[in-house]
């Protein structure tokens, strides 16, 4: 499936970029975008996606194959994205990204993490007088580190996204989603999709204040069907929302 | 007839391929299945095509004008209302029966080519015409079986129908090909016998050979042999319009575009 | 006067045509006897073509039922269709619903499928 060399410098496939930017929902959107781009599926004005009949399929990813197989009967645009995001194939993709150390188990940040840090530092200073408190300092600093949380993207994952731009319409969807904007039009419009269809997808969650993820590096928004955001992730949508209180970014690289 | 001249090359509008129809190059007119439209809320795509000035012709499949029963005037009324909603110069249905004896075949069945059937058909067509705001064109259907004791050839039957009702003809060259394969109709004789000056437009569609039967599926590619029948027709008359019908297993935009181009090439060959 | 004669002629023509058309559809749709003069083999071809078209429409309108039945869909539908030809004036959706109901009555489909079908649709 994914080119093994991708992690070593060459660009990742769009679907993986989509996953790293905003999770399985976005990866599903990207897979659908690629199928549209290749003319293998079509969308009607009322938002029904159908497989194009008798075409050379070319090389497909597992998620793309999943989508096509399930399009024996036309399905709604949003349902196609949601079902692909929740598919076993998407979980496999998630595991592959984990195995290649582009993502990791994310931990939500505890609001009071700094209290542990403060205690740790305090005990550390106290250790100058009472050496046994060093154990307490280490313990508190450890808990502080843990409750600080972890973003789902590893350093390698962030590096893989560096320099990726919306140079074609599939990448535009990977980075911004069908609802996202590229210049003055939505990425969906690049595929000739009417707004009524694009708006079937859930709205991108606005970047929350205090979210430190920069553009393209916020990483792995939605936890739909997989667990990149730990137990706090919600599965409310196929888009890019993430469970409350997590550190895994507002999803979607915060374009708008 | 004013308004029906030079429709060009068109395609059957279907909701599944609405965006494709909108962006395909060389779609001069479209046809909508009247039974699928609701007056008052036309599909956005149809409205958009109308705004662009693309003629939209309603095509009915359920009038069952060849039925022994009286015509269902509600269906005629709906067809007329669709015609008015899209500002169509003409509407059409088929020379066939759909319902009989309280049953619905779900299909366009051939009528026996007898005097009885012709008398009934003529009466039904006249009643429909009186209740329609625009002229009516009638299409030849594809038959898998032949009624016994036919008194007229298919061409003669249609010629009589035009003579007695002043209706227009919608010639489906794929159905003509199907009948040639399946029940031995001679397409050239058919074309010789029908009044070509009453030709409204032409249908082209794809199908599939299954054993010794050709099925007019509208879900497969157009056979070159069907284009040959179109070629034969065009050698006799310049058809005001030719329309591609595709109802299922829609291929890629490129493939649809190339089928339209192939049709246009045949039509253009005879215009010089 | 001539008009009345014409009207009478027409109504007797309608009657004769009605019985022939009804006889043909009865043979094609409801396993009725083959009308005289028709090619038996072609009647079979037409019967299968009409059945296949109807089956395709019901499959399209009720994919959940078709999926649930799997390989049984075709033989079950064909058995249902011959006993329940579509009545004039009925809708294809009613046909699909009646088939699902028939399957449930025969014990071929569990009752719960209905609820799941709704869930699927609302999703």
Coordinates of N, CA and C in Angstrom, one line a residue, chain B residues 66-70 75 97-107 109-112 114 116-117 119-120 123-124 144-149 182-183 212-213 215, chain C residues 9-10 12-22 24-26 28-30 36-39 41-43 45-46 49-50 53 57 60 85-90:
Chain B
X66 N -51.1 2.6 -26.1 CA -51.5 1.4 -26.9 C -52.4 0.5 -26.1
X67 N -52.7 0.9 -24.9 CA -53.6 0.0 -24.0 C -55.0 0.0 -24.6
X68 N -55.7 -1.1 -24.4 CA -57.1 -1.1 -24.8 C -57.9 -0.2 -23.9
X69 N -57.5 0.1 -22.7 CA -58.2 1.0 -21.8 C -58.1 2.4 -22.3
X70 N -59.0 3.2 -21.7 CA -58.9 4.7 -22.0 C -57.6 5.2 -21.4
X75 N -52.3 11.3 -16.1 CA -50.9 11.2 -16.6 C -50.6 12.2 -17.7
X97 N -48.0 -0.6 -25.0 CA -48.9 -0.6 -23.8 C -48.1 -1.0 -22.6
X98 N -48.4 -0.5 -21.5 CA -47.7 -0.8 -20.2 C -48.6 -1.7 -19.3
X99 N -49.9 -1.3 -19.3 CA -50.8 -1.9 -18.4 C -52.0 -2.6 -19.2
X100 N -52.4 -3.7 -18.7 CA -53.6 -4.4 -19.3 C -54.1 -5.4 -18.2
X101 N -55.4 -5.6 -18.3 CA -56.1 -6.6 -17.4 C -55.8 -6.4 -15.9
X102 N -55.6 -5.1 -15.5 CA -55.3 -4.8 -14.1 C -53.9 -5.1 -13.7
X103 N -53.0 -5.5 -14.7 CA -51.6 -5.7 -14.3 C -50.7 -4.6 -15.0
X104 N -49.6 -4.4 -14.4 CA -48.6 -3.5 -14.9 C -47.3 -4.3 -15.2
X105 N -46.9 -4.2 -16.5 CA -45.8 -5.0 -17.0 C -44.5 -4.4 -16.5
X106 N -44.5 -3.1 -16.2 CA -43.3 -2.4 -15.8 C -42.4 -2.1 -17.0
X107 N -43.0 -2.3 -18.2 CA -42.1 -2.2 -19.4 C -43.0 -1.7 -20.6
X109 N -44.4 -2.5 -23.7 CA -44.8 -3.7 -24.5 C -45.3 -3.3 -25.9
X110 N -44.9 -4.1 -26.9 CA -45.4 -3.8 -28.3 C -46.9 -4.1 -28.4
X111 N -47.5 -3.3 -29.3 CA -48.9 -3.6 -29.5 C -49.0 -4.4 -30.8
X112 N -50.1 -5.2 -30.9 CA -50.3 -6.0 -32.1 C -50.5 -5.0 -33.3
X114 N -52.4 -4.6 -35.7 CA -53.7 -4.9 -36.3 C -54.6 -3.7 -36.4
X116 N -57.6 -3.3 -35.2 CA -58.1 -3.0 -33.9 C -57.2 -2.2 -33.1
X117 N -55.9 -2.6 -33.0 CA -55.0 -2.0 -32.1 C -54.7 -0.5 -32.6
X119 N -56.8 1.4 -34.4 CA -58.0 2.2 -34.1 C -58.0 2.7 -32.6
X120 N -57.7 1.8 -31.7 CA -57.6 2.1 -30.3 C -56.5 3.1 -30.0
X123 N -57.4 6.6 -31.3 CA -58.3 7.2 -30.4 C -57.6 7.7 -29.1
X124 N -56.8 6.9 -28.6 CA -56.0 7.3 -27.4 C -55.1 8.5 -27.6
X144 N -39.3 -8.0 -27.8 CA -38.6 -9.3 -27.7 C -39.5 -10.3 -28.4
X145 N -40.8 -10.0 -28.5 CA -41.6 -11.0 -29.2 C -42.6 -10.3 -30.1
X146 N -43.1 -11.1 -31.0 CA -43.9 -10.6 -32.1 C -45.3 -11.1 -31.9
X147 N -46.3 -10.2 -32.0 CA -47.7 -10.6 -31.9 C -48.0 -11.5 -33.2
X148 N -48.8 -12.5 -33.1 CA -49.2 -13.2 -34.3 C -50.2 -12.3 -35.1
X149 N -50.5 -12.6 -36.2 CA -51.5 -12.0 -37.1 C -51.3 -10.5 -37.3
X182 N -34.0 -9.1 -33.3 CA -34.8 -10.0 -32.5 C -36.1 -10.5 -33.2
X183 N -36.7 -9.6 -34.0 CA -37.9 -10.1 -34.6 C -37.9 -9.9 -36.2
X212 N -28.8 -15.3 -28.6 CA -29.4 -14.8 -29.9 C -30.3 -13.6 -29.7
X213 N -30.3 -13.0 -28.5 CA -31.2 -11.9 -28.2 C -30.4 -10.6 -27.9
X215 N -30.5 -7.2 -26.1 CA -31.3 -6.5 -25.1 C -30.9 -5.0 -25.1
Chain C
X9 N -67.9 0.6 -33.0 CA -66.7 -0.1 -33.5 C -65.5 0.0 -32.6
X10 N -65.3 1.2 -32.2 CA -64.1 1.4 -31.3 C -64.2 0.6 -30.0
X12 N -65.9 -2.0 -29.4 CA -65.7 -3.5 -29.6 C -64.2 -3.8 -29.9
X13 N -63.6 -2.9 -30.6 CA -62.1 -3.0 -30.9 C -61.4 -3.0 -29.5
X14 N -61.8 -2.1 -28.7 CA -61.1 -2.0 -27.3 C -61.3 -3.3 -26.6
X15 N -62.5 -3.9 -26.7 CA -62.8 -5.1 -25.9 C -61.9 -6.3 -26.4
X16 N -61.8 -6.4 -27.8 CA -61.0 -7.5 -28.3 C -59.6 -7.3 -28.0
X17 N -59.1 -6.0 -28.1 CA -57.7 -5.8 -27.8 C -57.4 -6.0 -26.3
X18 N -58.4 -5.6 -25.5 CA -58.2 -5.7 -24.0 C -58.0 -7.2 -23.6
X19 N -58.8 -8.1 -24.2 CA -58.7 -9.5 -23.8 C -57.3 -10.0 -24.3
X20 N -56.9 -9.6 -25.5 CA -55.6 -10.1 -26.0 C -54.4 -9.6 -25.1
X21 N -54.5 -8.3 -24.8 CA -53.4 -7.8 -24.0 C -53.4 -8.4 -22.6
X22 N -54.6 -8.5 -22.0 CA -54.7 -9.1 -20.7 C -54.1 -10.5 -20.7
X24 N -51.9 -11.8 -22.7 CA -50.5 -11.8 -22.8 C -49.8 -11.5 -21.5
X25 N -50.3 -10.4 -20.8 CA -49.6 -10.0 -19.6 C -49.8 -11.1 -18.5
X26 N -51.0 -11.7 -18.5 CA -51.2 -12.8 -17.6 C -50.2 -13.9 -17.8
X28 N -47.2 -13.6 -19.1 CA -45.9 -13.1 -18.9 C -45.6 -12.8 -17.4
X29 N -46.6 -12.4 -16.7 CA -46.4 -11.9 -15.4 C -47.0 -12.8 -14.3
X30 N -48.0 -13.6 -14.6 CA -48.6 -14.4 -13.6 C -48.7 -15.8 -13.9
X36 N -52.5 -18.1 -27.7 CA -52.3 -18.8 -29.0 C -51.5 -18.0 -30.0
X37 N -50.7 -18.7 -30.8 CA -50.0 -18.0 -31.9 C -48.6 -17.4 -31.5
X38 N -48.3 -17.3 -30.2 CA -47.0 -16.7 -29.8 C -45.9 -17.8 -29.8
X39 N -44.7 -17.4 -30.1 CA -43.6 -18.3 -30.0 C -43.3 -18.6 -28.5
X41 N -40.9 -20.0 -27.0 CA -39.5 -19.7 -26.5 C -39.4 -18.2 -26.3
X42 N -40.0 -17.4 -27.2 CA -39.9 -15.9 -27.0 C -40.7 -15.4 -25.8
X43 N -41.8 -16.1 -25.6 CA -42.6 -15.8 -24.4 C -41.7 -16.0 -23.1
X45 N -38.4 -15.8 -23.1 CA -37.4 -14.7 -23.0 C -38.0 -13.4 -22.5
X46 N -39.2 -13.1 -22.9 CA -39.8 -11.9 -22.5 C -40.2 -12.0 -21.0
X49 N -37.1 -11.4 -19.1 CA -36.6 -10.0 -19.2 C -37.5 -9.1 -18.2
X50 N -38.8 -9.3 -18.2 CA -39.7 -8.5 -17.4 C -39.4 -8.8 -15.9
X53 N -36.1 -7.2 -14.9 CA -36.2 -5.7 -14.7 C -36.9 -5.4 -13.4
X57 N -35.2 -3.5 -10.0 CA -35.8 -2.3 -9.4 C -36.0 -2.5 -7.9
X60 N -32.8 -2.4 -6.2 CA -32.3 -1.0 -6.1 C -33.0 -0.2 -4.9
X85 N -48.1 -10.5 -9.2 CA -47.8 -9.6 -10.3 C -48.1 -8.2 -9.9
X86 N -47.4 -7.2 -10.5 CA -47.7 -5.8 -10.1 C -49.0 -5.4 -10.6
X87 N -49.8 -4.8 -9.8 CA -51.1 -4.3 -10.2 C -51.0 -3.0 -10.9
X88 N -51.8 -2.8 -11.9 CA -51.9 -1.5 -12.5 C -52.1 -0.4 -11.5
X89 N -51.4 0.7 -11.5 CA -51.6 1.8 -10.6 C -50.7 1.7 -9.3
X90 N -50.1 0.5 -9.2 CA -49.2 0.4 -8.0 C -47.9 1.0 -8.3

